[in-house]
Coordinates of C-alpha atoms in Angstrom, one line a residue:
Chain A
M284 CA 34.5 24.6 39.0
F285 CA 31.1 25.6 38.8
K286 CA 30.2 26.7 35.3
F287 CA 27.2 29.2 36.0
G288 CA 26.1 30.0 32.6
F289 CA 26.1 26.3 31.6
W290 CA 23.5 25.7 34.8
L291 CA 21.3 28.4 33.9
Q292 CA 21.1 26.8 30.2
R293 CA 20.4 23.5 31.5
V294 CA 17.6 24.9 33.9
A295 CA 16.2 26.8 31.0
Q296 CA 15.8 24.0 29.0
L297 CA 14.2 22.1 31.8
L298 CA 11.8 24.5 32.0
I299 CA 10.9 25.0 28.5
V300 CA 10.2 21.4 28.2
L301 CA 8.0 21.6 31.6
L302 CA 6.0 24.5 30.0
L303 CA 5.7 22.5 26.7
V304 CA 4.2 19.3 28.5
T305 CA 1.8 21.3 30.5
F306 CA 0.9 23.3 27.4
G307 CA 0.3 20.0 25.2
V308 CA -1.5 18.3 28.2
S309 CA -3.8 21.6 27.7
M310 CA -4.3 21.5 24.0
L311 CA -5.1 17.7 24.3
L312 CA -8.0 18.5 26.6
R313 CA -9.5 21.0 23.7
L314 CA -9.2 17.9 21.3
I315 CA -12.2 16.3 23.5
P316 CA -15.5 16.5 21.2
V317 CA -17.6 17.2 24.1
D318 CA -17.8 20.4 26.3
L319 CA -15.7 20.0 29.2
A320 CA -18.2 21.7 31.6
T321 CA -20.8 18.9 30.6
I322 CA -18.3 16.2 31.5
L323 CA -17.2 17.6 34.7
L324 CA -20.9 18.7 35.8
P325 CA -23.2 16.1 34.0
V326 CA -26.1 16.9 36.1
A327 CA -25.9 20.6 36.6
S328 CA -28.0 23.3 35.3
E329 CA -26.8 25.7 32.4
E330 CA -26.2 28.6 34.7
E331 CA -24.0 26.5 36.8
R332 CA -22.0 25.5 33.9
V333 CA -21.5 28.9 32.5
M334 CA -20.0 29.6 35.9
L335 CA -17.8 26.7 35.6
R336 CA -16.6 27.6 32.4
A337 CA -15.8 31.2 33.4
E338 CA -14.1 29.9 36.8
L339 CA -11.9 27.2 34.8
G340 CA -11.3 29.9 31.8
F341 CA -12.8 27.6 29.3
D342 CA -14.3 30.6 27.6
K343 CA -11.1 32.3 27.1
G344 CA -9.6 30.4 24.5
P345 CA -7.0 27.8 24.5
I346 CA -4.1 30.2 25.6
G347 CA -6.3 32.1 28.0
Y348 CA -7.3 29.0 29.4
Y349 CA -3.6 27.4 29.6
L350 CA -2.4 30.7 31.2
Q351 CA -5.0 30.9 34.0
W352 CA -4.4 27.3 34.6
L353 CA -0.7 27.6 34.9
G354 CA -1.2 30.8 37.3
N355 CA -3.0 28.7 39.6
F356 CA -0.8 25.8 39.4
V357 CA 2.5 27.9 40.2
Q358 CA 0.5 29.2 43.4
G359 CA -0.4 25.7 44.4
D360 CA -4.0 25.7 43.4
F361 CA -4.1 22.6 41.3
G362 CA -8.0 22.5 40.6
K363 CA -10.7 20.5 41.9
I364 CA -12.4 16.9 41.4
Y365 CA -16.0 17.5 40.7
F366 CA -18.6 14.6 41.7
S367 CA -22.0 14.8 42.4
G368 CA -21.6 15.7 45.9
G369 CA -19.6 18.6 45.8
T370 CA -15.9 19.2 45.0
E371 CA -12.5 18.1 46.4
N372 CA -9.1 19.9 45.9
V373 CA -6.8 17.9 43.9
S374 CA -3.9 19.3 46.0
D375 CA -5.6 17.2 49.0
H376 CA -5.5 14.0 46.8
L377 CA -2.0 14.6 45.8
K378 CA -0.9 15.2 49.3
Q379 CA -2.2 11.8 50.4
A380 CA -0.8 10.1 47.2
M381 CA 2.6 11.8 47.1
P382 CA 4.2 10.1 50.2
R383 CA 2.9 6.7 49.3
S384 CA 4.4 7.0 45.8
L385 CA 7.8 8.6 47.3
L386 CA 8.0 5.6 49.8
L387 CA 7.4 3.4 47.0
M388 CA 10.1 4.7 45.1
V389 CA 12.5 4.9 47.7
Y390 CA 11.9 1.2 49.0
T391 CA 12.0 -0.3 45.4
Q392 CA 15.5 2.0 44.7
V393 CA 17.1 0.6 48.0
L394 CA 16.1 -2.8 47.1
A395 CA 17.2 -2.7 43.5
L396 CA 20.7 -1.0 44.0
A397 CA 21.3 -3.4 47.1
I398 CA 20.8 -6.3 44.9
A399 CA 22.4 -4.8 41.6
I400 CA 25.4 -3.4 43.0
P401 CA 27.0 -6.9 44.4
L402 CA 25.7 -8.8 41.4
G403 CA 27.1 -6.4 39.0
V404 CA 30.5 -6.0 40.4
L405 CA 30.4 -9.9 40.7
S406 CA 29.3 -10.7 37.2
A407 CA 32.2 -8.0 36.2
Y408 CA 34.8 -9.8 38.1
R409 CA 33.8 -12.9 37.1
A410 CA 33.2 -11.7 33.1
G411 CA 32.5 -14.4 30.7
R412 CA 32.8 -17.3 33.6
R413 CA 30.0 -19.5 34.5
S414 CA 28.4 -17.2 37.3
D415 CA 28.4 -14.0 35.1
K416 CA 26.4 -16.0 32.4
V417 CA 24.0 -17.1 35.1
I418 CA 23.8 -13.7 36.7
S419 CA 23.2 -12.1 33.4
N420 CA 20.7 -14.7 31.7
T421 CA 18.6 -15.1 35.0
L422 CA 18.1 -11.4 35.1
F423 CA 17.5 -11.0 31.5
T424 CA 14.8 -13.2 31.5
L425 CA 13.3 -12.0 34.8
S426 CA 13.5 -8.4 33.6
S427 CA 11.3 -9.4 30.3
I428 CA 8.4 -10.4 32.5
P429 CA 6.1 -7.4 32.9
N430 CA 5.9 -6.1 36.4
F431 CA 2.0 -6.8 36.3
A432 CA 2.7 -10.3 35.9
I433 CA 5.2 -10.8 38.5
A434 CA 2.8 -8.7 40.8
L435 CA 0.0 -11.3 39.9
L436 CA 2.0 -14.4 40.6
L437 CA 3.3 -13.0 43.9
I438 CA -0.5 -12.5 44.8
I439 CA -1.6 -15.9 44.0
F440 CA 1.2 -17.6 45.7
I441 CA 2.5 -15.4 48.7
G442 CA -1.2 -13.6 49.2
V443 CA -3.5 -16.4 48.6
K444 CA -1.9 -19.7 48.6
F445 CA 0.3 -19.3 51.5
A446 CA -1.4 -15.8 52.8
W447 CA 1.8 -14.6 54.3
L448 CA 1.2 -11.2 53.2
P449 CA -2.0 -8.9 52.8
T450 CA -2.7 -8.4 49.2
L451 CA -4.3 -5.1 49.1
G452 CA -4.5 -1.6 50.5
Y453 CA -1.6 0.9 52.1
V454 CA -0.8 1.2 55.8
P455 CA 1.0 4.6 57.0
I456 CA 4.3 4.3 59.1
A457 CA 2.2 6.1 61.8
E458 CA 0.1 2.9 62.2
G459 CA 2.9 0.4 62.8
Y460 CA 6.1 0.2 60.6
W461 CA 5.7 -3.4 60.6
E462 CA 2.5 -3.5 59.1
H463 CA 3.4 -0.5 56.6
L464 CA 6.0 -2.8 55.6
K465 CA 4.1 -5.7 55.0
H466 CA 1.8 -3.9 52.7
M467 CA 4.8 -2.6 50.7
I468 CA 6.8 -5.9 50.2
M469 CA 4.8 -7.2 47.2
P470 CA 4.6 -3.9 45.4
V471 CA 8.1 -3.3 45.7
I472 CA 9.4 -6.3 44.6
S473 CA 7.1 -6.3 41.6
L474 CA 8.5 -3.0 40.6
S475 CA 12.2 -3.5 41.5
V476 CA 12.9 -6.9 39.3
G477 CA 13.2 -5.1 36.1
L478 CA 15.3 -2.2 37.5
I479 CA 17.7 -4.9 39.1
A480 CA 18.4 -6.5 35.7
T481 CA 18.9 -3.0 34.1
Y482 CA 21.2 -1.7 37.1
T483 CA 23.5 -4.8 37.0
R484 CA 23.8 -4.8 33.3
L485 CA 24.9 -1.0 33.2
L486 CA 27.1 -1.5 36.3
R487 CA 28.9 -4.8 34.7
A488 CA 29.6 -3.1 31.2
D489 CA 30.8 -0.1 32.8
M490 CA 32.8 -2.1 35.4
I491 CA 34.3 -4.2 32.7
A492 CA 35.7 -1.1 30.8
A493 CA 36.9 0.5 33.9
L494 CA 38.8 -2.7 34.6
R495 CA 41.1 -2.2 31.8
E496 CA 42.2 0.9 32.8
D497 CA 45.8 1.7 33.7
Y498 CA 45.1 2.8 37.1
V499 CA 43.6 -0.3 37.9
T500 CA 46.9 -2.3 36.6
M501 CA 48.7 0.2 38.7
A502 CA 46.8 -0.6 41.9
A503 CA 47.1 -4.4 41.1
S504 CA 50.8 -3.9 40.9
K505 CA 51.0 -2.2 44.2
G506 CA 49.6 -5.2 45.6
L507 CA 46.3 -4.2 46.6
S508 CA 43.6 -7.0 47.1
D509 CA 41.3 -7.5 44.3
Q510 CA 38.6 -6.8 47.0
R511 CA 40.0 -3.5 47.7
I512 CA 40.4 -2.6 43.8
L513 CA 37.0 -3.7 42.9
W514 CA 35.0 -1.7 45.8
R515 CA 37.1 1.2 46.5
H516 CA 38.8 2.0 43.0
V517 CA 36.8 0.9 40.2
L518 CA 33.0 1.0 41.5
R519 CA 33.0 4.9 42.0
P520 CA 34.0 5.7 38.6
S521 CA 31.9 3.2 37.3
S522 CA 28.6 4.1 38.9
V523 CA 28.1 7.3 36.8
T524 CA 25.8 5.5 34.1
L525 CA 23.9 3.5 36.9
M526 CA 23.5 6.5 39.2
T527 CA 22.1 8.3 36.0
S528 CA 19.7 5.2 35.5
A529 CA 18.9 5.3 39.2
A530 CA 17.7 8.8 39.1
L531 CA 15.8 8.8 35.8
S532 CA 13.8 5.8 36.8
M533 CA 13.1 7.5 39.9
G534 CA 11.0 10.2 37.9
G535 CA 9.3 7.3 35.9
L536 CA 8.5 5.5 39.1
I537 CA 6.3 8.6 40.3
G538 CA 3.2 8.4 38.4
G539 CA 4.7 5.2 36.3
A540 CA 3.5 2.7 38.9
I541 CA 0.1 2.9 37.7
V542 CA -0.6 -0.7 37.3
I543 CA 1.2 -1.8 40.4
E544 CA -0.5 1.0 42.6
S545 CA -3.8 0.1 41.3
I546 CA -3.3 -4.0 41.6
F547 CA -2.3 -3.6 45.3
A548 CA -4.4 -0.7 45.9
T549 CA -1.5 1.6 47.1
Y550 CA -3.3 4.4 45.8
G551 CA -0.1 6.6 44.8
V552 CA 0.4 9.2 42.1
G553 CA 0.1 7.0 39.2
F554 CA -3.4 5.9 40.8
E555 CA -4.3 9.4 40.9
V556 CA -3.7 9.9 37.3
F557 CA -5.5 6.8 36.5
A558 CA -8.6 7.5 38.7
A559 CA -8.5 11.0 37.1
I560 CA -8.9 9.9 33.6
A561 CA -11.4 6.9 34.5
G562 CA -13.4 9.3 36.1
R563 CA -13.2 12.0 33.3
Q564 CA -11.6 14.7 35.8
Y565 CA -9.6 16.2 33.1
I566 CA -8.4 19.5 35.4
A567 CA -7.0 16.8 37.8
M568 CA -5.5 14.7 35.3
Q569 CA -3.8 18.0 33.9
S570 CA -2.6 19.0 37.2
T571 CA -1.4 15.6 38.2
V572 CA 0.6 15.2 34.9
A573 CA 2.0 18.3 35.3
V574 CA 3.3 17.2 38.8
I575 CA 4.9 13.8 37.4
A576 CA 6.7 15.6 34.6
L577 CA 8.0 18.3 37.2
F578 CA 9.5 15.3 39.2
Y579 CA 10.8 13.8 36.0
V580 CA 12.5 17.1 35.1
F581 CA 13.9 17.7 38.9
F582 CA 15.4 14.2 38.7
N583 CA 17.1 14.9 35.4
L584 CA 18.8 17.8 36.8
V585 CA 19.9 15.9 39.5
V586 CA 21.3 13.4 37.3
D587 CA 23.4 16.6 35.7
I588 CA 24.8 17.7 39.1
G589 CA 25.0 14.3 40.7
T590 CA 27.3 13.0 38.0
G591 CA 29.6 16.0 38.1
F592 CA 30.2 15.0 41.8
V593 CA 30.6 11.2 41.3
D594 CA 32.9 11.7 38.3
P595 CA 34.4 15.0 38.1
R596 CA 36.1 14.5 34.7
T597 CA 32.6 14.8 33.3
R598 CA 32.2 18.3 34.7
D599 CA 34.2 20.0 31.6
R600 CA 33.4 17.3 29.2
R601 CA 29.7 18.2 29.4
V602 CA 30.4 22.1 29.1
N603 CA 32.4 21.4 26.1
A604 CA 30.3 19.2 24.3
Chain B
M231 CA 25.8 -17.6 7.5
R232 CA 25.8 -16.6 11.2
K233 CA 25.3 -19.3 13.6
F234 CA 22.5 -18.6 16.1
T235 CA 22.6 -19.8 19.3
K236 CA 19.9 -22.3 20.7
P237 CA 18.0 -19.5 22.7
T238 CA 17.9 -17.5 19.7
W239 CA 16.2 -20.5 17.9
L240 CA 13.9 -20.9 20.6
A241 CA 12.9 -17.3 20.4
I242 CA 12.6 -17.0 16.7
S243 CA 10.5 -20.4 16.4
W244 CA 8.3 -19.1 19.6
L245 CA 7.6 -15.8 17.6
S246 CA 7.2 -17.6 14.5
L247 CA 4.4 -19.7 16.0
M248 CA 2.8 -16.5 17.7
M249 CA 3.1 -14.9 14.0
F250 CA 1.2 -18.1 12.6
F251 CA -1.5 -17.9 15.2
A252 CA -2.1 -14.2 14.3
I253 CA -2.0 -14.7 10.6
F254 CA -3.7 -18.0 10.4
G255 CA -5.2 -18.5 13.8
W256 CA -8.8 -17.8 12.1
A257 CA -8.1 -20.9 9.8
L258 CA -7.0 -23.4 12.6
P259 CA -9.8 -26.0 14.1
F260 CA -10.1 -24.5 17.3
K261 CA -13.1 -23.7 19.4
S262 CA -14.8 -20.5 19.2
W263 CA -13.2 -18.1 21.4
N264 CA -16.1 -16.1 22.3
F265 CA -18.6 -19.3 22.8
V266 CA -19.5 -19.5 26.5
Y267 CA -19.3 -23.4 27.6
E268 CA -21.7 -23.6 30.0
D269 CA -20.9 -26.9 31.4
D270 CA -17.2 -26.7 31.5
L271 CA -16.6 -23.4 33.8
E272 CA -13.1 -23.3 35.3
V273 CA -12.0 -26.8 34.0
G274 CA -8.3 -27.3 34.4
L275 CA -5.7 -28.1 31.7
F276 CA -6.6 -30.7 29.1
S277 CA -9.8 -31.5 30.7
N278 CA -13.1 -32.0 28.8
G279 CA -11.7 -31.2 25.3
H280 CA -10.2 -27.7 26.4
I281 CA -6.4 -28.0 26.0
L282 CA -6.0 -25.0 28.1
G283 CA -8.8 -25.2 30.3
T284 CA -11.6 -22.7 30.5
D285 CA -12.1 -19.6 32.8
S286 CA -15.1 -19.0 35.1
N287 CA -17.4 -17.5 32.2
G288 CA -16.8 -20.8 30.2
Y289 CA -14.8 -19.3 27.7
D290 CA -11.9 -21.6 26.1
L291 CA -8.7 -20.5 27.1
L292 CA -6.5 -21.8 24.1
S293 CA -9.0 -20.1 21.6
S294 CA -8.9 -17.0 23.6
I295 CA -5.0 -17.2 23.6
V296 CA -5.2 -17.6 19.5
A297 CA -7.6 -14.8 19.2
G298 CA -5.8 -12.5 21.7
T299 CA -2.6 -13.3 19.6
R300 CA -3.8 -11.6 16.7
M301 CA -5.2 -8.6 18.4
S302 CA -1.9 -8.2 20.6
I303 CA 0.7 -8.9 17.8
F304 CA -1.6 -6.7 15.4
I305 CA -1.5 -3.8 17.8
A306 CA 2.3 -4.1 18.7
I307 CA 3.8 -4.4 14.6
A308 CA 1.2 -1.3 13.7
A309 CA 2.2 0.5 16.5
V310 CA 6.1 -0.1 16.4
G311 CA 5.8 0.1 12.3
L312 CA 4.3 3.5 12.4
G313 CA 6.3 4.7 15.3
G314 CA 9.3 3.5 13.9
L315 CA 8.9 5.0 10.7
I316 CA 7.8 8.5 11.8
G317 CA 10.2 8.7 14.5
S318 CA 13.3 7.6 12.5
V319 CA 12.4 10.0 9.5
L320 CA 11.9 12.9 12.2
G321 CA 15.3 11.9 14.0
I322 CA 17.3 11.2 11.1
T323 CA 16.3 14.6 9.4
A324 CA 17.1 16.5 12.8
A325 CA 20.5 14.9 13.0
Y326 CA 21.6 15.5 9.5
V327 CA 20.2 19.2 9.1
R328 CA 21.2 19.8 12.6
G329 CA 20.9 23.6 13.7
K330 CA 17.3 25.2 14.5
V331 CA 15.5 21.9 13.4
D332 CA 17.6 19.9 15.5
T333 CA 17.0 21.7 18.6
V334 CA 13.2 21.7 18.2
M335 CA 13.1 18.1 17.4
V336 CA 15.1 17.5 20.5
T337 CA 12.9 19.6 22.5
I338 CA 9.8 17.8 21.2
F339 CA 11.4 14.5 22.1
N340 CA 12.0 15.4 25.7
V341 CA 8.6 16.6 26.2
G342 CA 7.3 13.5 25.2
L343 CA 9.9 11.5 27.0
S344 CA 9.2 13.5 30.6
V345 CA 5.8 12.1 31.1
P346 CA 5.7 8.1 31.9
N347 CA 4.9 6.0 28.8
L348 CA 1.9 4.7 30.4
V349 CA 0.5 7.8 31.7
L350 CA 1.1 9.4 28.1
A351 CA -0.8 6.3 26.6
L352 CA -3.4 6.4 29.3
A353 CA -4.1 10.4 28.7
L354 CA -4.1 10.0 24.7
V355 CA -6.5 6.9 25.0
S356 CA -9.0 8.7 27.2
V357 CA -9.0 11.7 24.9
L358 CA -9.1 10.0 21.9
A359 CA -11.7 7.7 22.6
T360 CA -14.4 10.2 24.1
N361 CA -17.4 10.1 22.2
V362 CA -19.5 12.8 21.0
D363 CA -22.2 11.4 22.8
I364 CA -20.4 10.3 26.5
N365 CA -23.0 7.7 27.6
Q366 CA -22.4 5.6 24.2
A367 CA -19.9 2.9 24.3
V368 CA -16.8 3.0 22.1
P369 CA -16.8 0.2 19.2
T370 CA -13.9 -2.1 19.5
W371 CA -12.3 -1.4 16.4
R372 CA -12.3 2.4 17.3
R373 CA -10.5 1.4 20.4
V374 CA -8.1 -0.8 18.5
M375 CA -7.3 2.0 16.3
V376 CA -7.2 4.8 19.4
L377 CA -4.7 2.2 21.0
I378 CA -2.3 2.0 18.0
M379 CA -2.4 5.6 17.5
S380 CA -1.6 6.4 21.0
L381 CA 1.2 3.9 21.6
T382 CA 2.4 5.1 18.2
I383 CA 2.7 8.9 19.9
V384 CA 4.5 7.0 22.8
L385 CA 6.9 5.3 20.7
I386 CA 8.1 8.6 18.6
P387 CA 10.3 10.1 20.9
I388 CA 11.8 6.9 22.1
L389 CA 12.7 5.6 18.5
G390 CA 13.2 9.3 17.5
R391 CA 16.2 9.6 19.8
I392 CA 17.7 6.4 18.9
A393 CA 17.7 7.4 15.0
R394 CA 18.9 10.8 15.9
G395 CA 22.0 9.5 18.0
A396 CA 22.7 6.8 15.1
T397 CA 22.5 9.5 12.6
L398 CA 24.8 11.8 14.4
S399 CA 27.5 9.4 14.9
W400 CA 27.5 8.4 11.0
A401 CA 26.7 11.7 9.7
G402 CA 30.1 12.8 10.4
R403 CA 32.1 10.1 9.0
E404 CA 34.5 10.4 5.7
F405 CA 32.2 8.7 3.3
V406 CA 29.3 11.4 3.9
T407 CA 31.8 14.5 3.7
A408 CA 33.1 12.5 0.3
A409 CA 29.6 12.0 -1.0
R410 CA 29.1 15.8 -0.4
S411 CA 32.0 16.9 -1.9
M412 CA 31.0 15.1 -5.3
G413 CA 27.9 16.9 -5.3
M414 CA 25.4 14.0 -4.4
R415 CA 22.0 15.3 -2.7
D416 CA 21.2 15.6 0.4
R417 CA 18.3 13.0 -0.1
K418 CA 20.2 10.5 -1.7
I419 CA 22.9 10.7 0.9
I420 CA 20.3 10.0 3.4
T421 CA 18.8 7.0 1.4
K422 CA 22.0 5.5 0.1
H423 CA 24.4 6.4 3.3
I424 CA 22.9 6.9 6.5
V425 CA 19.8 4.7 6.2
P426 CA 21.3 1.6 5.5
N427 CA 23.7 2.3 8.7
V428 CA 21.3 3.3 10.9
L429 CA 18.9 0.6 10.2
P430 CA 20.3 -2.2 12.2
A431 CA 20.1 0.0 15.4
L432 CA 16.8 0.8 14.9
I433 CA 15.9 -2.7 14.3
A434 CA 17.4 -3.6 17.4
V435 CA 15.6 -1.0 19.3
A436 CA 12.3 -2.0 17.3
F437 CA 12.3 -5.7 18.8
L438 CA 12.2 -4.2 22.0
A439 CA 9.8 -1.6 21.4
V440 CA 7.4 -4.5 20.4
G441 CA 7.7 -5.9 23.7
V442 CA 7.2 -2.3 25.2
V443 CA 4.0 -2.2 23.4
I444 CA 2.6 -5.5 24.2
I445 CA 3.2 -4.8 27.8
A446 CA 1.8 -1.3 27.7
E447 CA -1.3 -2.8 25.6
A448 CA -1.6 -5.5 28.3
S449 CA -1.4 -2.6 31.1
L450 CA -3.9 -0.4 29.7
S451 CA -6.3 -3.5 29.4
I452 CA -5.9 -4.4 32.9
L453 CA -6.5 -0.6 33.9
G454 CA -9.8 -1.2 32.0
V455 CA -9.4 1.3 29.2
G456 CA -7.7 -1.3 26.6
I457 CA -9.4 -4.1 24.4
P458 CA -12.6 -5.1 26.6
D459 CA -14.2 -8.8 26.4
G460 CA -10.8 -10.4 26.6
A461 CA -10.2 -10.1 23.2
S462 CA -6.2 -9.4 23.6
W463 CA -3.8 -11.1 26.0
G464 CA -4.0 -7.9 28.5
G465 CA -7.6 -8.3 28.5
M466 CA -7.6 -11.8 29.2
I467 CA -5.1 -11.1 32.1
A468 CA -7.6 -8.6 33.1
R469 CA -10.6 -10.5 33.1
G470 CA -8.5 -13.5 34.6
R471 CA -7.8 -11.5 37.8
N472 CA -11.5 -12.3 39.0
D473 CA -10.6 -16.2 38.8
L474 CA -7.3 -15.4 40.7
E475 CA -8.3 -17.4 44.1
Y476 CA -9.9 -20.3 42.6
A477 CA -8.7 -21.2 39.0
P478 CA -5.3 -19.6 38.7
H479 CA -4.5 -21.3 35.5
V480 CA -6.7 -18.8 33.8
L481 CA -4.0 -16.1 34.5
Y482 CA -1.0 -18.2 34.0
V483 CA -1.9 -19.3 30.4
P484 CA -2.1 -15.4 29.1
I485 CA 0.9 -14.5 31.3
F486 CA 2.8 -17.6 30.1
F487 CA 2.0 -16.4 26.5
L488 CA 2.9 -12.7 27.1
A489 CA 5.8 -13.2 29.1
L490 CA 7.4 -15.6 26.4
T491 CA 6.8 -13.5 23.6
V492 CA 8.2 -10.6 25.4
I493 CA 11.1 -12.6 26.3
S494 CA 11.9 -13.6 22.7
T495 CA 11.6 -10.0 21.3
N496 CA 14.0 -8.7 24.0
H497 CA 16.2 -11.5 23.3
L498 CA 16.3 -11.1 19.5
G499 CA 16.8 -7.4 20.0
D500 CA 19.7 -8.3 22.2
V501 CA 21.0 -10.2 19.3
V502 CA 20.9 -7.7 16.8
R503 CA 22.5 -5.6 19.1
A504 CA 25.4 -7.8 19.8
Q505 CA 25.8 -8.4 16.4
L506 CA 26.2 -4.6 15.5
D507 CA 28.3 -3.9 18.4
S508 CA 30.8 -6.5 17.4
R509 CA 30.7 -4.9 13.4
E510 CA 31.4 -1.4 14.9
A511 CA 34.4 -2.9 16.8
K512 CA 35.7 -3.9 13.6
V513 CA 35.4 -0.9 11.8

């Protein structure tokens, strides 16, 4: 049953979070002790700066500026990037960066889940045995190594010593799928190692709990094979936490992969934020952070809807909670 | 007395060594970390009196590591200490008082959590480290302060949410109701009954948070907004990227120290949590 009021409340909550995030970033800009127009146009005349202030709404006070930015943002005008030769639209930058980030995220998730699900099922099935311990400990150790360290080690060995893969840049799918993949392999591996460990761990814990339930005993007493019980009857209800975590990390991967994107020069959304901050393009920073938060909030909502489908029992539980 | 396993002992000894480096590193008879050994550029491990070798600028890596340990550990402990304190005060209060205060606090936490850690830290660092005169470089001590402040702000919602969750599960128990029915003041209930029970969960997360902060600091340094001049582990990695092709040991050394430290803190956090779970199971 679809609880309309509940979802309305949920969406409203997320909208409030979004508004507060963007408002917070907006206020943060006000903390900069230097006039923003001077930063954006370092070598302009005073008249041009006055015009810029009026155009961006800096002269309207904090709230007025925020409302003007918000109005533009909702209409798809994300502001401009200012440099000595003129301006570029932030939305054009994002149009280029977004597919890169999305592809990076999709590949990372696919790789992480493709490895984590079998490992999680295996280690839950053999819980406490040798293979479980080996899997758990190896993954735990690997996941503690920061992703930039993995990236640098991959570059040293696979990129430089053996020269198997290109270490820099991004090639669109249109220019050849194989080339595209070759540029994506190392960033994707660096990003997925940590996720594999998290996912395996979550799935293992949930599967072990689910294996104790009565319906498993029932299925076993009916004579179903272990394989069938594990993959058909236990995996699905055990995957709720896994799916939640996966969806939430999607929000984090868009924009959160800053270091990997800059090490491999993939130039996705994370790199756009970094470039905006490093180049003091504060309007671009505000809009890009807002886009990242938008994705995060969106995936949060997807989690709520998704878990209801995977495990119908949670639907009512959530409403009552 | 509980018995620790071998990996736990290893983790404890490694972290003790790092703490020793951080506190007494200046007193050890190492070479100067910012002295350029012009005759020993890019020498490998155990050569010319440089135990961990030098990088292409001629800096001695062992002394850089020891000096970097002080910086990285100091930043991590300061940020986790401050963030944990503020986060737990906010989280415990929110969960204990409930009602509107709780709603507001949860919303604030959600706002903080809806921006990826590193993006938030990056934005805060860039805004807080802007000088009034934008052409003047920001001095290192101010960068350190800004980093600590930014990472603290990043940690507050993460740790606050944990504190809130833990408090919620304890505030409803019988002994709290009993204490209240006997007329115990809220402040005293929190300090006597809630905090001691919530603390183990917070300590477990604090260990993980130390790892998160060390990684975040290194990431910011790699992006060029952290500690400059290779004065922290992250700074060393950032500088070592130039030597990646011809002297990769310049990268291996700081990566090894950083990774082992994070593995150790994560492991200890795990041990504390496992102990906590078994205690919960008995209750």
